[in-house]
Amino acid sequence: MSQEIHLPQGWEARWDGQSNAYIYVEQSTGRSQWEVPTQPSYGSSPAPQQSAPSSRPGRRQYPTAQIQQVYGGGGYDAQPQQQPITAPGYPDQGGAQQQPQYFTPGFGGQDAQQPSYGQQPQQPAYGGQQAPAYGQQGGYGGAQQQPVDQMNNQFQQMNMGYQGQGQAPNHGGPQLHSIQTVNLIGMQPDVSGLDAPPPPSLLPPNASVTASPHIQPDPSYQRCTLTSMPTTQSLLNKSKLPLALVMAPYRSFRESDGDDPVPVIEDSVIARCRRCRAYINPFVTFIEGGNRWKCCMCGLSNEVPQLFDWNQVENKQADRWARKELNHSVVEFIAPTEYMVRPPQPPVYAFVIDVSQQAVQSGMVAVAARTILESLDNIPNADKRTKIAIIAVSTSLHFFSLPVGATEASMLVVSDLTDVFLPKPVDLLVNLTESRPAIESLLGKLSDMFQDSHTVGNALGSALQAAHQLIGKIGGKIIALTATLPTLGEGVLKARDDPKLLGTSKESSLLNAASSFYKTFAIECSKQQVAVDMFLFSTSYTDVATLSCLPRYTAGQTYLYPGFNASRSEDAIKFATEFSKVLAMPIGLEAVIRVRASRGIRMSAFHGNFFIRSTDLLALPVVPTDQNYVIELQLEDDIKGSFVVLQTAILHTTCYGERRIRVITQAMPTTDSISELYGSADQVAIATYLTNKAVERSMSHSLDDARNTITNKLGDMLSVYKNQVTSSAGASAQLAVPDNLKLLPLLCCALVKHVGLREGASIPPDLRAYAQCLLTTLPCQSLIPYIHPRFYSLHNMPPEAGNPGDDGIIALPPALNLTSERLERHGLFLIEDGQNIFIWVGHEAVPRLIQDVFDLNSYGELQGGKTTLPLLDNPFSQRVNNIIAKTRELRRGVYRPHVYVVKSDAEPALRSWALSLLVEDRMDHMSSYAQYLTTVKSKVSLYV
């Protein structure tokens, strides 16, 4: 049904076939717009600036206001005071028709009054009766178009009165964190606080252009050691607090945890600042009637892309405020061709498998081959482009030709280990789908092919070079599985685990690479977009410190299986489970990570598995899920704005062949108050930062220096807090900390007693080096339990523990403090750190308990050690097994912890291992938590 439109004088309507809509053109000036004009032509008068959008699809008229020139803020900092004006053709609240009145600075109309910071403007907040709620129909240009001043409010002051995530209520000025001082001396730590979220970022009310609750990233993606940014480097130095970003940008998506999927922007409209190259985000400012946007980092004015307000799928105008990049802090753009140096690479996997005598006899080869075979359907291969190569290595290199259409593989042996070459130009790296029959046949026979081998020796370095030659032109992942030290060819290693060095200042030499070959080779791999994962199996020294160089510089990961023996089902199941998860992991390929920040902030140091290609560009041939990175920040200039923005961009190729950019944007208010800095400190992020710094220190100096670094930095922070914040200078019987940092000393105590750093001459170098690999790569959700294990009492747990709740989620018992004082002679306890689970059984446990859990008649029949608990037909057994299963699912990552039964009066070595996780107790030469606090307190007193 058509409707007759009467145009004002001086206007004409022209049909635009491309957009299937009328364009209204002012005849005197030639300017055009999409909206039906309701005012006569300006004639010979100059047209108001910024009042008419261009005639391209997707551009609408947006109200304009004067902008404060502050490069810290998004939204509008000024608001015109106008009477409500309804959209053309729609009645106002009184039912009368009114003409549109667009406010343009400098062109007549009513005067604009600028409310001061924190002053409540007269317009209603976004989400009130006059503005559509987030995600609903309406807004600009829709059927429920709002009055212009309300649109100004919706556009400029989205968050006035909004108190969602990260927004400060409007109380006349910036809201500060309330600081509550706690005395740690004599106080038992509340370990449940380790799961608490970080202090909120109390942004000013006008920080974002939308009222979405998702404008700040979930801490599991990115968090900062401080949620308020100091305005000067001198203030930061004075506070002694670290300033660093902690991130796991490719965090796994788990629907069972209530994770929201990352919103994907599919229209290829990517708005970026022309100067600093930041991506448009919820904290930018729109100006000039919405035709331009001001960068929240450098302040440059940029043109809004032509199709930013256009729905390309439905070929109609879209609601700007519904765009995902203006409502979400974590988004993914599908990148156009200009973001590609070459077509997206396919997933490529080159398996290098040790087939020496020890590897075959341990069962590693058989389990690995069977796991790869059973995982062929789970390896990312949605577009049927995935490629695979398999190289077996002992004293020679064994290549396998897997031609298309063949049902059997043929083996080609190369004995020249010094000048590695490929024996055949084709069929060694093959398409998984096309060569599936030959691949399946090979994997089914691989272990038997070398079953009778008595070869002792491993040319791992040469095999890695061969794999690099195979896949280097494409890129991909080398997955190396080895059970012996490389003893032949390139990269030969020798056993260097001299017991005389353990516990001395020279022990740190065992934590550094013994050969430069592996670091040099890793850098070459990184240049060719090749990552390396290392799976290490051995009953003797494996030199984890050297071989882990490969994953460290190529964004891979190291996995260690000490004493692996596949005849123990627990060993075979653990490896097969973790290996299959790694193979099925939806990795990102040929990635780079760059962090941008508001003017005055720069990145100063980087920690994690990657190669630093330039001063601020991190190269990752593969982006594994749930791997953590730490980036230290410095302030080059004083910060002027009311808040700052940090933005992480990860350009990568998905394993499904799409080039994407994941963008994580985080905003933080600024402060010149040292008290506010302490109130905004994030204890989990600080502990993660200290962990990475301590591991770095242990390798460059000594383990003793690493432990002292942790304690000294903690003492520095608490000394400043005592003297500058609490104003209680002088000797005191208290150890004062802000409530939000009350568990940081406990985490520091646990860290200095962790197997990766603790004092002692009995820790094998491989175990220590592997622990340091985990300390520097685990995401916070897994790192904190790895440092500070979880401790549960099972024999007297609440009735709901171990049973599924109404939501189907298994409830865990309340966590206990990590002290042996909680152990009872008749009890059953669980201690876990994400890598191992210990079931502690008291020697006076009643026979009924033993029967219900272990299906044995008495405590005397129980055998300690690695085990699998039986699932028995009684409620208590089912609850205990549910808790173990839930514990294994709890952490992000591929790890499947072993279960060890620990009898309280037997197996001294196993008993000591389990008790070493109770970090509040005194252990060997290491102090208890109470003694550690006394040490910290003495340092605080010295700094007075």
JSON list of C-alpha atoms in Angstrom, two decimals, residues 637-711:
[
{"chain": "A", "resi": 637, "resn": "ASP", "atom": "CA", "xyz": [54.02, 10.20, 29.05]},
{"chain": "A", "resi": 638, "resn": "ASP", "atom": "CA", "xyz": [51.56, 11.44, 31.61]},
{"chain": "A", "resi": 639, "resn": "ILE", "atom": "CA", "xyz": [48.01, 10.25, 31.01]},
{"chain": "A", "resi": 640, "resn": "LYS", "atom": "CA", "xyz": [45.56, 13.10, 30.46]},
{"chain": "A", "resi": 641, "resn": "GLY", "atom": "CA", "xyz": [42.20, 11.46, 29.89]},
{"chain": "A", "resi": 642, "resn": "SER", "atom": "CA", "xyz": [39.64, 10.16, 32.38]},
{"chain": "A", "resi": 643, "resn": "PHE", "atom": "CA", "xyz": [40.26, 6.62, 31.20]},
{"chain": "A", "resi": 644, "resn": "VAL", "atom": "CA", "xyz": [42.53, 4.64, 28.92]},
{"chain": "A", "resi": 645, "resn": "VAL", "atom": "CA", "xyz": [41.94, 1.79, 26.50]},
{"chain": "A", "resi": 646, "resn": "LEU", "atom": "CA", "xyz": [44.06, -1.31, 25.88]},
{"chain": "A", "resi": 647, "resn": "GLN", "atom": "CA", "xyz": [43.31, -3.37, 22.80]},
{"chain": "A", "resi": 648, "resn": "THR", "atom": "CA", "xyz": [44.72, -6.75, 21.82]},
{"chain": "A", "resi": 649, "resn": "ALA", "atom": "CA", "xyz": [44.38, -7.87, 18.19]},
{"chain": "A", "resi": 650, "resn": "ILE", "atom": "CA", "xyz": [45.10, -11.42, 17.05]},
{"chain": "A", "resi": 651, "resn": "LEU", "atom": "CA", "xyz": [45.25, -11.81, 13.28]},
{"chain": "A", "resi": 652, "resn": "HIS", "atom": "CA", "xyz": [45.04, -15.52, 12.50]},
{"chain": "A", "resi": 653, "resn": "THR", "atom": "CA", "xyz": [43.73, -18.14, 10.13]},
{"chain": "A", "resi": 654, "resn": "THR", "atom": "CA", "xyz": [41.18, -20.50, 11.60]},
{"chain": "A", "resi": 655, "resn": "CYS", "atom": "CA", "xyz": [41.70, -24.20, 11.04]},
{"chain": "A", "resi": 656, "resn": "TYR", "atom": "CA", "xyz": [38.59, -23.97, 8.83]},
{"chain": "A", "resi": 657, "resn": "GLY", "atom": "CA", "xyz": [40.27, -21.68, 6.31]},
{"chain": "A", "resi": 658, "resn": "GLU", "atom": "CA", "xyz": [39.03, -18.20, 7.33]},
{"chain": "A", "resi": 659, "resn": "ARG", "atom": "CA", "xyz": [41.32, -15.26, 8.02]},
{"chain": "A", "resi": 660, "resn": "ARG", "atom": "CA", "xyz": [40.05, -13.60, 11.18]},
{"chain": "A", "resi": 661, "resn": "ILE", "atom": "CA", "xyz": [40.95, -10.85, 13.59]},
{"chain": "A", "resi": 662, "resn": "ARG", "atom": "CA", "xyz": [40.05, -11.37, 17.23]},
{"chain": "A", "resi": 663, "resn": "VAL", "atom": "CA", "xyz": [39.94, -8.04, 19.04]},
{"chain": "A", "resi": 664, "resn": "ILE", "atom": "CA", "xyz": [39.87, -7.71, 22.83]},
{"chain": "A", "resi": 665, "resn": "THR", "atom": "CA", "xyz": [39.27, -4.20, 24.15]},
{"chain": "A", "resi": 666, "resn": "GLN", "atom": "CA", "xyz": [39.64, -3.25, 27.80]},
{"chain": "A", "resi": 667, "resn": "ALA", "atom": "CA", "xyz": [39.05, 0.19, 29.33]},
{"chain": "A", "resi": 668, "resn": "MET", "atom": "CA", "xyz": [40.44, 1.40, 32.64]},
{"chain": "A", "resi": 669, "resn": "PRO", "atom": "CA", "xyz": [39.82, 4.62, 34.56]},
{"chain": "A", "resi": 670, "resn": "THR", "atom": "CA", "xyz": [42.84, 6.76, 35.38]},
{"chain": "A", "resi": 671, "resn": "THR", "atom": "CA", "xyz": [43.80, 7.89, 38.85]},
{"chain": "A", "resi": 672, "resn": "ASP", "atom": "CA", "xyz": [46.45, 10.00, 40.52]},
{"chain": "A", "resi": 673, "resn": "SER", "atom": "CA", "xyz": [45.76, 8.38, 43.90]},
{"chain": "A", "resi": 674, "resn": "ILE", "atom": "CA", "xyz": [48.08, 5.72, 45.25]},
{"chain": "A", "resi": 675, "resn": "SER", "atom": "CA", "xyz": [45.25, 4.56, 47.49]},
{"chain": "A", "resi": 676, "resn": "GLU", "atom": "CA", "xyz": [43.04, 3.98, 44.46]},
{"chain": "A", "resi": 677, "resn": "LEU", "atom": "CA", "xyz": [45.81, 1.99, 42.78]},
{"chain": "A", "resi": 678, "resn": "TYR", "atom": "CA", "xyz": [45.94, -0.40, 45.71]},
{"chain": "A", "resi": 679, "resn": "GLY", "atom": "CA", "xyz": [42.15, -0.63, 45.81]},
{"chain": "A", "resi": 680, "resn": "SER", "atom": "CA", "xyz": [42.14, -1.65, 42.16]},
{"chain": "A", "resi": 681, "resn": "ALA", "atom": "CA", "xyz": [44.95, -4.23, 42.33]},
{"chain": "A", "resi": 682, "resn": "ASP", "atom": "CA", "xyz": [44.13, -7.73, 41.05]},
{"chain": "A", "resi": 683, "resn": "GLN", "atom": "CA", "xyz": [45.86, -10.35, 43.21]},
{"chain": "A", "resi": 684, "resn": "VAL", "atom": "CA", "xyz": [45.48, -13.16, 40.67]},
{"chain": "A", "resi": 685, "resn": "ALA", "atom": "CA", "xyz": [46.97, -11.10, 37.84]},
{"chain": "A", "resi": 686, "resn": "ILE", "atom": "CA", "xyz": [49.81, -9.92, 40.11]},
{"chain": "A", "resi": 687, "resn": "ALA", "atom": "CA", "xyz": [50.55, -13.52, 41.13]},
{"chain": "A", "resi": 688, "resn": "THR", "atom": "CA", "xyz": [50.64, -14.52, 37.46]},
{"chain": "A", "resi": 689, "resn": "TYR", "atom": "CA", "xyz": [53.02, -11.67, 36.68]},
{"chain": "A", "resi": 690, "resn": "LEU", "atom": "CA", "xyz": [55.29, -12.58, 39.61]},
{"chain": "A", "resi": 691, "resn": "THR", "atom": "CA", "xyz": [55.31, -16.21, 38.47]},
{"chain": "A", "resi": 692, "resn": "ASN", "atom": "CA", "xyz": [56.61, -15.29, 35.02]},
{"chain": "A", "resi": 693, "resn": "LYS", "atom": "CA", "xyz": [59.18, -12.88, 36.44]},
{"chain": "A", "resi": 694, "resn": "ALA", "atom": "CA", "xyz": [60.41, -15.50, 38.92]},
{"chain": "A", "resi": 695, "resn": "VAL", "atom": "CA", "xyz": [60.82, -18.18, 36.23]},
{"chain": "A", "resi": 696, "resn": "GLU", "atom": "CA", "xyz": [62.71, -15.69, 34.09]},
{"chain": "A", "resi": 697, "resn": "ARG", "atom": "CA", "xyz": [64.92, -14.80, 37.05]},
{"chain": "A", "resi": 698, "resn": "SER", "atom": "CA", "xyz": [65.63, -18.46, 37.87]},
{"chain": "A", "resi": 699, "resn": "MET", "atom": "CA", "xyz": [67.02, -18.98, 34.37]},
{"chain": "A", "resi": 700, "resn": "SER", "atom": "CA", "xyz": [69.05, -15.76, 34.17]},
{"chain": "A", "resi": 701, "resn": "HIS", "atom": "CA", "xyz": [70.36, -15.78, 37.75]},
{"chain": "A", "resi": 702, "resn": "SER", "atom": "CA", "xyz": [69.48, -18.49, 40.28]},
{"chain": "A", "resi": 703, "resn": "LEU", "atom": "CA", "xyz": [66.54, -20.17, 41.94]},
{"chain": "A", "resi": 704, "resn": "ASP", "atom": "CA", "xyz": [67.41, -18.42, 45.19]},
{"chain": "A", "resi": 705, "resn": "ASP", "atom": "CA", "xyz": [67.26, -15.05, 43.40]},
{"chain": "A", "resi": 706, "resn": "ALA", "atom": "CA", "xyz": [63.89, -16.02, 41.93]},
{"chain": "A", "resi": 707, "resn": "ARG", "atom": "CA", "xyz": [62.43, -16.80, 45.34]},
{"chain": "A", "resi": 708, "resn": "ASN", "atom": "CA", "xyz": [63.87, -13.62, 46.83]},
{"chain": "A", "resi": 709, "resn": "THR", "atom": "CA", "xyz": [62.43, -11.59, 43.94]},
{"chain": "A", "resi": 710, "resn": "ILE", "atom": "CA", "xyz": [58.92, -12.76, 44.83]},
{"chain": "A", "resi": 711, "resn": "THR", "atom": "CA", "xyz": [59.26, -12.04, 48.55]}
]
